[in-house]
C-alpha cells in the first residue's frame, strides 16, 4: 500500500482525523471565548483602559 502501510492503518488514520477535527474546532472556540472573557475582566482594574 501507500508508504508501506496496510489499508487498515489508513482507515484508522482517517477515522482518527475525522473524530479529532471537530474536537479541535470546539476547543479553539472555547479557548478564544475564555481569552476574551479574561481580557474583558482585566479591563479597567489597573488603568489599562483602551
JSON list of N, CA, C and O in Angstrom, two decimals:
[
{"chain": "A", "resi": 1, "resn": "UNK", "atom": "N", "xyz": [0.83, -1.20, 0.00]},
{"chain": "A", "resi": 1, "resn": "UNK", "atom": "CA", "xyz": [0.00, 0.00, 0.00]},
{"chain": "A", "resi": 1, "resn": "UNK", "atom": "C", "xyz": [0.87, 1.25, 0.00]},
{"chain": "A", "resi": 1, "resn": "UNK", "atom": "O", "xyz": [2.08, 1.19, -0.05]},
{"chain": "A", "resi": 2, "resn": "UNK", "atom": "N", "xyz": [0.21, 2.36, 0.16]},
{"chain": "A", "resi": 2, "resn": "UNK", "atom": "CA", "xyz": [0.86, 3.67, 0.10]},
{"chain": "A", "resi": 2, "resn": "UNK", "atom": "C", "xyz": [1.77, 3.88, 1.31]},
{"chain": "A", "resi": 2, "resn": "UNK", "atom": "O", "xyz": [1.36, 3.68, 2.45]},
{"chain": "A", "resi": 3, "resn": "UNK", "atom": "N", "xyz": [3.01, 4.24, 1.07]},
{"chain": "A", "resi": 3, "resn": "UNK", "atom": "CA", "xyz": [4.03, 4.48, 2.11]},
{"chain": "A", "resi": 3, "resn": "UNK", "atom": "C", "xyz": [4.28, 3.24, 2.97]},
{"chain": "A", "resi": 3, "resn": "UNK", "atom": "O", "xyz": [4.67, 3.36, 4.13]},
{"chain": "A", "resi": 4, "resn": "UNK", "atom": "N", "xyz": [4.02, 2.09, 2.45]},
{"chain": "A", "resi": 4, "resn": "UNK", "atom": "CA", "xyz": [4.32, 0.85, 3.16]},
{"chain": "A", "resi": 4, "resn": "UNK", "atom": "C", "xyz": [3.36, 0.51, 4.29]},
{"chain": "A", "resi": 4, "resn": "UNK", "atom": "O", "xyz": [3.65, -0.37, 5.09]},
{"chain": "A", "resi": 5, "resn": "UNK", "atom": "N", "xyz": [2.23, 1.19, 4.36]},
{"chain": "A", "resi": 5, "resn": "UNK", "atom": "CA", "xyz": [1.25, 0.92, 5.42]},
{"chain": "A", "resi": 5, "resn": "UNK", "atom": "C", "xyz": [0.08, 0.15, 4.84]},
{"chain": "A", "resi": 5, "resn": "UNK", "atom": "O", "xyz": [-0.35, 0.39, 3.72]},
{"chain": "A", "resi": 6, "resn": "UNK", "atom": "N", "xyz": [-0.43, -0.78, 5.62]},
{"chain": "A", "resi": 6, "resn": "UNK", "atom": "CA", "xyz": [-1.58, -1.56, 5.18]},
{"chain": "A", "resi": 6, "resn": "UNK", "atom": "C", "xyz": [-2.84, -0.69, 5.17]},
{"chain": "A", "resi": 6, "resn": "UNK", "atom": "O", "xyz": [-2.89, 0.36, 5.79]},
{"chain": "A", "resi": 7, "resn": "UNK", "atom": "N", "xyz": [-3.88, -1.18, 4.52]},
{"chain": "A", "resi": 7, "resn": "UNK", "atom": "CA", "xyz": [-5.11, -0.41, 4.34]},
{"chain": "A", "resi": 7, "resn": "UNK", "atom": "C", "xyz": [-5.78, -0.10, 5.68]},
{"chain": "A", "resi": 7, "resn": "UNK", "atom": "O", "xyz": [-6.35, 0.96, 5.85]},
{"chain": "A", "resi": 8, "resn": "UNK", "atom": "N", "xyz": [-5.72, -1.01, 6.65]},
{"chain": "A", "resi": 8, "resn": "UNK", "atom": "CA", "xyz": [-6.40, -0.77, 7.92]},
{"chain": "A", "resi": 8, "resn": "UNK", "atom": "C", "xyz": [-5.76, 0.35, 8.72]},
{"chain": "A", "resi": 8, "resn": "UNK", "atom": "O", "xyz": [-6.43, 1.01, 9.51]},
{"chain": "A", "resi": 9, "resn": "UNK", "atom": "N", "xyz": [-4.47, 0.60, 8.52]},
{"chain": "A", "resi": 9, "resn": "UNK", "atom": "CA", "xyz": [-3.84, 1.74, 9.18]},
{"chain": "A", "resi": 9, "resn": "UNK", "atom": "C", "xyz": [-4.38, 3.03, 8.61]},
{"chain": "A", "resi": 9, "resn": "UNK", "atom": "O", "xyz": [-4.60, 4.01, 9.35]},
{"chain": "A", "resi": 10, "resn": "UNK", "atom": "N", "xyz": [-4.58, 3.07, 7.29]},
{"chain": "A", "resi": 10, "resn": "UNK", "atom": "CA", "xyz": [-5.13, 4.26, 6.66]},
{"chain": "A", "resi": 10, "resn": "UNK", "atom": "C", "xyz": [-6.56, 4.51, 7.11]},
{"chain": "A", "resi": 10, "resn": "UNK", "atom": "O", "xyz": [-6.95, 5.65, 7.33]},
{"chain": "A", "resi": 11, "resn": "UNK", "atom": "N", "xyz": [-7.35, 3.45, 7.27]},
{"chain": "A", "resi": 11, "resn": "UNK", "atom": "CA", "xyz": [-8.71, 3.60, 7.77]},
{"chain": "A", "resi": 11, "resn": "UNK", "atom": "C", "xyz": [-8.68, 4.18, 9.18]},
{"chain": "A", "resi": 11, "resn": "UNK", "atom": "O", "xyz": [-9.44, 5.09, 9.51]},
{"chain": "A", "resi": 12, "resn": "UNK", "atom": "N", "xyz": [-7.78, 3.66, 10.02]},
{"chain": "A", "resi": 12, "resn": "UNK", "atom": "CA", "xyz": [-7.64, 4.17, 11.38]},
{"chain": "A", "resi": 12, "resn": "UNK", "atom": "C", "xyz": [-7.23, 5.63, 11.41]},
{"chain": "A", "resi": 12, "resn": "UNK", "atom": "O", "xyz": [-7.75, 6.42, 12.21]},
{"chain": "A", "resi": 13, "resn": "UNK", "atom": "N", "xyz": [-6.32, 6.02, 10.54]},
{"chain": "A", "resi": 13, "resn": "UNK", "atom": "CA", "xyz": [-5.87, 7.41, 10.49]},
{"chain": "A", "resi": 13, "resn": "UNK", "atom": "C", "xyz": [-7.01, 8.32, 10.04]},
{"chain": "A", "resi": 13, "resn": "UNK", "atom": "O", "xyz": [-7.23, 9.39, 10.63]},
{"chain": "A", "resi": 14, "resn": "UNK", "atom": "N", "xyz": [-7.74, 7.91, 9.02]},
{"chain": "A", "resi": 14, "resn": "UNK", "atom": "CA", "xyz": [-8.85, 8.73, 8.52]},
{"chain": "A", "resi": 14, "resn": "UNK", "atom": "C", "xyz": [-9.93, 8.87, 9.59]},
{"chain": "A", "resi": 14, "resn": "UNK", "atom": "O", "xyz": [-10.47, 9.97, 9.80]},
{"chain": "A", "resi": 15, "resn": "UNK", "atom": "N", "xyz": [-10.25, 7.79, 10.30]},
{"chain": "A", "resi": 15, "resn": "UNK", "atom": "CA", "xyz": [-11.25, 7.85, 11.37]},
{"chain": "A", "resi": 15, "resn": "UNK", "atom": "C", "xyz": [-10.76, 8.77, 12.50]},
{"chain": "A", "resi": 15, "resn": "UNK", "atom": "O", "xyz": [-11.53, 9.60, 13.01]},
{"chain": "A", "resi": 16, "resn": "UNK", "atom": "N", "xyz": [-9.51, 8.66, 12.88]},
{"chain": "A", "resi": 16, "resn": "UNK", "atom": "CA", "xyz": [-8.96, 9.50, 13.95]},
{"chain": "A", "resi": 16, "resn": "UNK", "atom": "C", "xyz": [-9.03, 10.98, 13.56]},
{"chain": "A", "resi": 16, "resn": "UNK", "atom": "O", "xyz": [-9.42, 11.82, 14.38]},
{"chain": "A", "resi": 17, "resn": "UNK", "atom": "N", "xyz": [-8.66, 11.29, 12.34]},
{"chain": "A", "resi": 17, "resn": "UNK", "atom": "CA", "xyz": [-8.71, 12.69, 11.88]},
{"chain": "A", "resi": 17, "resn": "UNK", "atom": "C", "xyz": [-10.15, 13.18, 11.86]},
{"chain": "A", "resi": 17, "resn": "UNK", "atom": "O", "xyz": [-10.44, 14.30, 12.28]},
{"chain": "A", "resi": 18, "resn": "UNK", "atom": "N", "xyz": [-11.07, 12.33, 11.38]},
{"chain": "A", "resi": 18, "resn": "UNK", "atom": "CA", "xyz": [-12.48, 12.73, 11.30]},
{"chain": "A", "resi": 18, "resn": "UNK", "atom": "C", "xyz": [-13.07, 12.98, 12.68]},
{"chain": "A", "resi": 18, "resn": "UNK", "atom": "O", "xyz": [-13.95, 13.81, 12.84]},
{"chain": "A", "resi": 19, "resn": "UNK", "atom": "N", "xyz": [-12.58, 12.30, 13.70]},
{"chain": "A", "resi": 19, "resn": "UNK", "atom": "CA", "xyz": [-13.06, 12.49, 15.06]},
{"chain": "A", "resi": 19, "resn": "UNK", "atom": "C", "xyz": [-12.37, 13.68, 15.73]},
{"chain": "A", "resi": 19, "resn": "UNK", "atom": "O", "xyz": [-13.01, 14.45, 16.45]},
{"chain": "A", "resi": 20, "resn": "UNK", "atom": "N", "xyz": [-11.09, 13.86, 15.49]},
{"chain": "A", "resi": 20, "resn": "UNK", "atom": "CA", "xyz": [-10.33, 14.88, 16.19]},
{"chain": "A", "resi": 20, "resn": "UNK", "atom": "C", "xyz": [-10.56, 16.30, 15.68]},
{"chain": "A", "resi": 20, "resn": "UNK", "atom": "O", "xyz": [-10.48, 17.25, 16.46]},
{"chain": "A", "resi": 21, "resn": "UNK", "atom": "N", "xyz": [-10.85, 16.48, 14.40]},
{"chain": "A", "resi": 21, "resn": "UNK", "atom": "CA", "xyz": [-11.02, 17.83, 13.86]},
{"chain": "A", "resi": 21, "resn": "UNK", "atom": "C", "xyz": [-12.18, 18.56, 14.52]},
{"chain": "A", "resi": 21, "resn": "UNK", "atom": "O", "xyz": [-12.02, 19.72, 14.93]},
{"chain": "A", "resi": 22, "resn": "UNK", "atom": "N", "xyz": [-13.38, 17.95, 14.68]},
{"chain": "A", "resi": 22, "resn": "UNK", "atom": "CA", "xyz": [-14.46, 18.69, 15.36]},
{"chain": "A", "resi": 22, "resn": "UNK", "atom": "C", "xyz": [-14.10, 19.05, 16.80]},
{"chain": "A", "resi": 22, "resn": "UNK", "atom": "O", "xyz": [-14.46, 20.13, 17.29]},
{"chain": "A", "resi": 23, "resn": "UNK", "atom": "N", "xyz": [-13.38, 18.17, 17.50]},
{"chain": "A", "resi": 23, "resn": "UNK", "atom": "CA", "xyz": [-12.96, 18.48, 18.87]},
{"chain": "A", "resi": 23, "resn": "UNK", "atom": "C", "xyz": [-11.99, 19.65, 18.88]},
{"chain": "A", "resi": 23, "resn": "UNK", "atom": "O", "xyz": [-12.04, 20.50, 19.76]},
{"chain": "A", "resi": 24, "resn": "UNK", "atom": "N", "xyz": [-11.10, 19.71, 17.90]},
{"chain": "A", "resi": 24, "resn": "UNK", "atom": "CA", "xyz": [-10.15, 20.83, 17.83]},
{"chain": "A", "resi": 24, "resn": "UNK", "atom": "C", "xyz": [-10.88, 22.14, 17.58]},
{"chain": "A", "resi": 24, "resn": "UNK", "atom": "O", "xyz": [-10.58, 23.16, 18.20]},
{"chain": "A", "resi": 25, "resn": "UNK", "atom": "N", "xyz": [-11.85, 22.12, 16.66]},
{"chain": "A", "resi": 25, "resn": "UNK", "atom": "CA", "xyz": [-12.62, 23.33, 16.37]},
{"chain": "A", "resi": 25, "resn": "UNK", "atom": "C", "xyz": [-13.36, 23.80, 17.61]},
{"chain": "A", "resi": 25, "resn": "UNK", "atom": "O", "xyz": [-13.35, 24.98, 17.96]},
{"chain": "A", "resi": 26, "resn": "UNK", "atom": "N", "xyz": [-13.99, 22.85, 18.32]},
{"chain": "A", "resi": 26, "resn": "UNK", "atom": "CA", "xyz": [-14.73, 23.20, 19.54]},
{"chain": "A", "resi": 26, "resn": "UNK", "atom": "C", "xyz": [-13.78, 23.76, 20.60]},
{"chain": "A", "resi": 26, "resn": "UNK", "atom": "O", "xyz": [-14.10, 24.75, 21.27]},
{"chain": "A", "resi": 27, "resn": "UNK", "atom": "N", "xyz": [-12.61, 23.15, 20.74]},
{"chain": "A", "resi": 27, "resn": "UNK", "atom": "CA", "xyz": [-11.63, 23.62, 21.71]},
{"chain": "A", "resi": 27, "resn": "UNK", "atom": "C", "xyz": [-11.15, 25.03, 21.37]},
{"chain": "A", "resi": 27, "resn": "UNK", "atom": "O", "xyz": [-11.03, 25.87, 22.26]},
{"chain": "A", "resi": 28, "resn": "UNK", "atom": "N", "xyz": [-10.88, 25.29, 20.09]},
{"chain": "A", "resi": 28, "resn": "UNK", "atom": "CA", "xyz": [-10.40, 26.62, 19.69]},
{"chain": "A", "resi": 28, "resn": "UNK", "atom": "C", "xyz": [-11.46, 27.69, 19.95]},
{"chain": "A", "resi": 28, "resn": "UNK", "atom": "O", "xyz": [-11.12, 28.79, 20.38]},
{"chain": "A", "resi": 29, "resn": "UNK", "atom": "N", "xyz": [-12.72, 27.38, 19.70]},
{"chain": "A", "resi": 29, "resn": "UNK", "atom": "CA", "xyz": [-13.79, 28.34, 20.01]},
{"chain": "A", "resi": 29, "resn": "UNK", "atom": "C", "xyz": [-13.87, 28.59, 21.50]},
{"chain": "A", "resi": 29, "resn": "UNK", "atom": "O", "xyz": [-14.00, 29.73, 21.95]},
{"chain": "A", "resi": 30, "resn": "UNK", "atom": "N", "xyz": [-13.77, 27.52, 22.30]},
{"chain": "A", "resi": 30, "resn": "UNK", "atom": "CA", "xyz": [-13.82, 27.66, 23.76]},
{"chain": "A", "resi": 30, "resn": "UNK", "atom": "C", "xyz": [-12.63, 28.47, 24.26]},
{"chain": "A", "resi": 30, "resn": "UNK", "atom": "O", "xyz": [-12.78, 29.36, 25.10]},
{"chain": "A", "resi": 31, "resn": "UNK", "atom": "N", "xyz": [-11.44, 28.19, 23.74]},
{"chain": "A", "resi": 31, "resn": "UNK", "atom": "CA", "xyz": [-10.22, 28.89, 24.16]},
{"chain": "A", "resi": 31, "resn": "UNK", "atom": "C", "xyz": [-10.31, 30.38, 23.83]},
{"chain": "A", "resi": 31, "resn": "UNK", "atom": "O", "xyz": [-9.95, 31.23, 24.64]},
{"chain": "A", "resi": 32, "resn": "UNK", "atom": "N", "xyz": [-10.78, 30.70, 22.64]},
{"chain": "A", "resi": 32, "resn": "UNK", "atom": "CA", "xyz": [-10.94, 32.10, 22.25]},
{"chain": "A", "resi": 32, "resn": "UNK", "atom": "C", "xyz": [-11.92, 32.83, 23.15]},
{"chain": "A", "resi": 32, "resn": "UNK", "atom": "O", "xyz": [-11.70, 33.97, 23.53]},
{"chain": "A", "resi": 33, "resn": "UNK", "atom": "N", "xyz": [-13.02, 32.15, 23.49]},
{"chain": "A", "resi": 33, "resn": "UNK", "atom": "CA", "xyz": [-14.01, 32.76, 24.37]},
{"chain": "A", "resi": 33, "resn": "UNK", "atom": "C", "xyz": [-13.43, 32.99, 25.76]},
{"chain": "A", "resi": 33, "resn": "UNK", "atom": "O", "xyz": [-13.64, 34.04, 26.37]},
{"chain": "A", "resi": 34, "resn": "UNK", "atom": "N", "xyz": [-12.67, 32.05, 26.27]},
{"chain": "A", "resi": 34, "resn": "UNK", "atom": "CA", "xyz": [-12.04, 32.21, 27.59]},
{"chain": "A", "resi": 34, "resn": "UNK", "atom": "C", "xyz": [-11.04, 33.36, 27.59]},
{"chain": "A", "resi": 34, "resn": "UNK", "atom": "O", "xyz": [-10.98, 34.13, 28.54]},
{"chain": "A", "resi": 35, "resn": "UNK", "atom": "N", "xyz": [-10.25, 33.47, 26.52]},
{"chain": "A", "resi": 35, "resn": "UNK", "atom": "CA", "xyz": [-9.28, 34.56, 26.44]},
{"chain": "A", "resi": 35, "resn": "UNK", "atom": "C", "xyz": [-9.98, 35.91, 26.37]},
{"chain": "A", "resi": 35, "resn": "UNK", "atom": "O", "xyz": [-9.53, 36.88, 26.98]},
{"chain": "A", "resi": 36, "resn": "UNK", "atom": "N", "xyz": [-11.08, 35.97, 25.64]},
{"chain": "A", "resi": 36, "resn": "UNK", "atom": "CA", "xyz": [-11.83, 37.22, 25.53]},
{"chain": "A", "resi": 36, "resn": "UNK", "atom": "C", "xyz": [-12.41, 37.61, 26.88]},
{"chain": "A", "resi": 36, "resn": "UNK", "atom": "O", "xyz": [-12.35, 38.77, 27.28]},
{"chain": "A", "resi": 37, "resn": "UNK", "atom": "N", "xyz": [-12.97, 36.63, 27.60]},
{"chain": "A", "resi": 37, "resn": "UNK", "atom": "CA", "xyz": [-13.53, 36.91, 28.93]},
{"chain": "A", "resi": 37, "resn": "UNK", "atom": "C", "xyz": [-12.44, 37.35, 29.89]},
{"chain": "A", "resi": 37, "resn": "UNK", "atom": "O", "xyz": [-12.64, 38.27, 30.69]},
{"chain": "A", "resi": 38, "resn": "UNK", "atom": "N", "xyz": [-11.29, 36.72, 29.82]},
{"chain": "A", "resi": 38, "resn": "UNK", "atom": "CA", "xyz": [-10.18, 37.10, 30.70]},
{"chain": "A", "resi": 38, "resn": "UNK", "atom": "C", "xyz": [-9.73, 38.52, 30.41]},
{"chain": "A", "resi": 38, "resn": "UNK", "atom": "O", "xyz": [-9.49, 39.31, 31.33]},
{"chain": "A", "resi": 39, "resn": "UNK", "atom": "N", "xyz": [-9.64, 38.88, 29.13]},
{"chain": "A", "resi": 39, "resn": "UNK", "atom": "CA", "xyz": [-9.21, 40.22, 28.76]},
{"chain": "A", "resi": 39, "resn": "UNK", "atom": "C", "xyz": [-10.24, 41.26, 29.21]},
{"chain": "A", "resi": 39, "resn": "UNK", "atom": "O", "xyz": [-9.88, 42.32, 29.73]},
{"chain": "A", "resi": 40, "resn": "UNK", "atom": "N", "xyz": [-11.51, 40.96, 29.04]},
{"chain": "A", "resi": 40, "resn": "UNK", "atom": "CA", "xyz": [-12.56, 41.89, 29.46]},
{"chain": "A", "resi": 40, "resn": "UNK", "atom": "C", "xyz": [-12.62, 42.04, 30.97]},
{"chain": "A", "resi": 40, "resn": "UNK", "atom": "O", "xyz": [-12.91, 43.11, 31.48]},
{"chain": "A", "resi": 41, "resn": "UNK", "atom": "N", "xyz": [-12.33, 40.98, 31.70]},
{"chain": "A", "resi": 41, "resn": "UNK", "atom": "CA", "xyz": [-12.39, 41.06, 33.16]},
{"chain": "A", "resi": 41, "resn": "UNK", "atom": "C", "xyz": [-11.24, 41.89, 33.73]},
{"chain": "A", "resi": 41, "resn": "UNK", "atom": "O", "xyz": [-11.36, 42.47, 34.80]},
{"chain": "A", "resi": 42, "resn": "UNK", "atom": "N", "xyz": [-10.11, 41.96, 32.99]},
{"chain": "A", "resi": 42, "resn": "UNK", "atom": "CA", "xyz": [-8.96, 42.74, 33.46]},
{"chain": "A", "resi": 42, "resn": "UNK", "atom": "C", "xyz": [-9.09, 44.21, 33.12]},
{"chain": "A", "resi": 42, "resn": "UNK", "atom": "O", "xyz": [-8.42, 45.06, 33.70]},
{"chain": "A", "resi": 43, "resn": "UNK", "atom": "N", "xyz": [-9.93, 44.55, 32.18]},
{"chain": "A", "resi": 43, "resn": "UNK", "atom": "CA", "xyz": [-10.03, 45.94, 31.70]},
{"chain": "A", "resi": 43, "resn": "UNK", "atom": "C", "xyz": [-10.51, 46.87, 32.82]},
{"chain": "A", "resi": 43, "resn": "UNK", "atom": "O", "xyz": [-11.48, 46.59, 33.50]},
{"chain": "A", "resi": 44, "resn": "UNK", "atom": "N", "xyz": [-9.80, 47.93, 33.00]},
{"chain": "A", "resi": 44, "resn": "UNK", "atom": "CA", "xyz": [-10.19, 48.94, 33.96]},
{"chain": "A", "resi": 44, "resn": "UNK", "atom": "C", "xyz": [-9.69, 48.72, 35.38]},
{"chain": "A", "resi": 44, "resn": "UNK", "atom": "O", "xyz": [-9.80, 49.60, 36.21]},
{"chain": "A", "resi": 45, "resn": "UNK", "atom": "N", "xyz": [-9.11, 47.58, 35.67]},
{"chain": "A", "resi": 45, "resn": "UNK", "atom": "CA", "xyz": [-8.64, 47.33, 37.04]},
{"chain": "A", "resi": 45, "resn": "UNK", "atom": "C", "xyz": [-7.38, 48.10, 37.37]},
{"chain": "A", "resi": 45, "resn": "UNK", "atom": "O", "xyz": [-7.22, 48.58, 38.47]},
{"chain": "A", "resi": 46, "resn": "UNK", "atom": "N", "xyz": [-6.47, 48.19, 36.40]},
{"chain": "A", "resi": 46, "resn": "UNK", "atom": "CA", "xyz": [-5.16, 48.78, 36.69]},
{"chain": "A", "resi": 46, "resn": "UNK", "atom": "C", "xyz": [-4.88, 49.98, 35.79]},
{"chain": "A", "resi": 46, "resn": "UNK", "atom": "O", "xyz": [-3.74, 50.32, 35.55]},
{"chain": "A", "resi": 47, "resn": "UNK", "atom": "N", "xyz": [-5.90, 50.57, 35.25]},
{"chain": "A", "resi": 47, "resn": "UNK", "atom": "CA", "xyz": [-5.69, 51.76, 34.45]},
{"chain": "A", "resi": 47, "resn": "UNK", "atom": "C", "xyz": [-5.26, 51.47, 33.03]},
{"chain": "A", "resi": 47, "resn": "UNK", "atom": "O", "xyz": [-4.76, 52.35, 32.35]},
{"chain": "A", "resi": 48, "resn": "UNK", "atom": "N", "xyz": [-5.46, 50.24, 32.56]},
{"chain": "A", "resi": 48, "resn": "UNK", "atom": "CA", "xyz": [-5.06, 49.91, 31.19]},
{"chain": "A", "resi": 48, "resn": "UNK", "atom": "C", "xyz": [-6.26, 49.97, 30.25]},
{"chain": "A", "resi": 48, "resn": "UNK", "atom": "O", "xyz": [-6.38, 49.17, 29.35]},
{"chain": "A", "resi": 49, "resn": "UNK", "atom": "N", "xyz": [-7.10, 50.95, 30.46]},
{"chain": "A", "resi": 49, "resn": "UNK", "atom": "CA", "xyz": [-8.26, 51.09, 29.60]},
{"chain": "A", "resi": 49, "resn": "UNK", "atom": "C", "xyz": [-7.85, 51.56, 28.22]},
{"chain": "A", "resi": 49, "resn": "UNK", "atom": "O", "xyz": [-6.94, 52.36, 28.08]},
{"chain": "A", "resi": 50, "resn": "UNK", "atom": "N", "xyz": [-8.53, 51.03, 27.21]},
{"chain": "A", "resi": 50, "resn": "UNK", "atom": "CA", "xyz": [-8.17, 51.37, 25.83]},
{"chain": "A", "resi": 50, "resn": "UNK", "atom": "C", "xyz": [-9.13, 52.38, 25.26]},
{"chain": "A", "resi": 50, "resn": "UNK", "atom": "O", "xyz": [-10.26, 52.38, 25.49]}
]
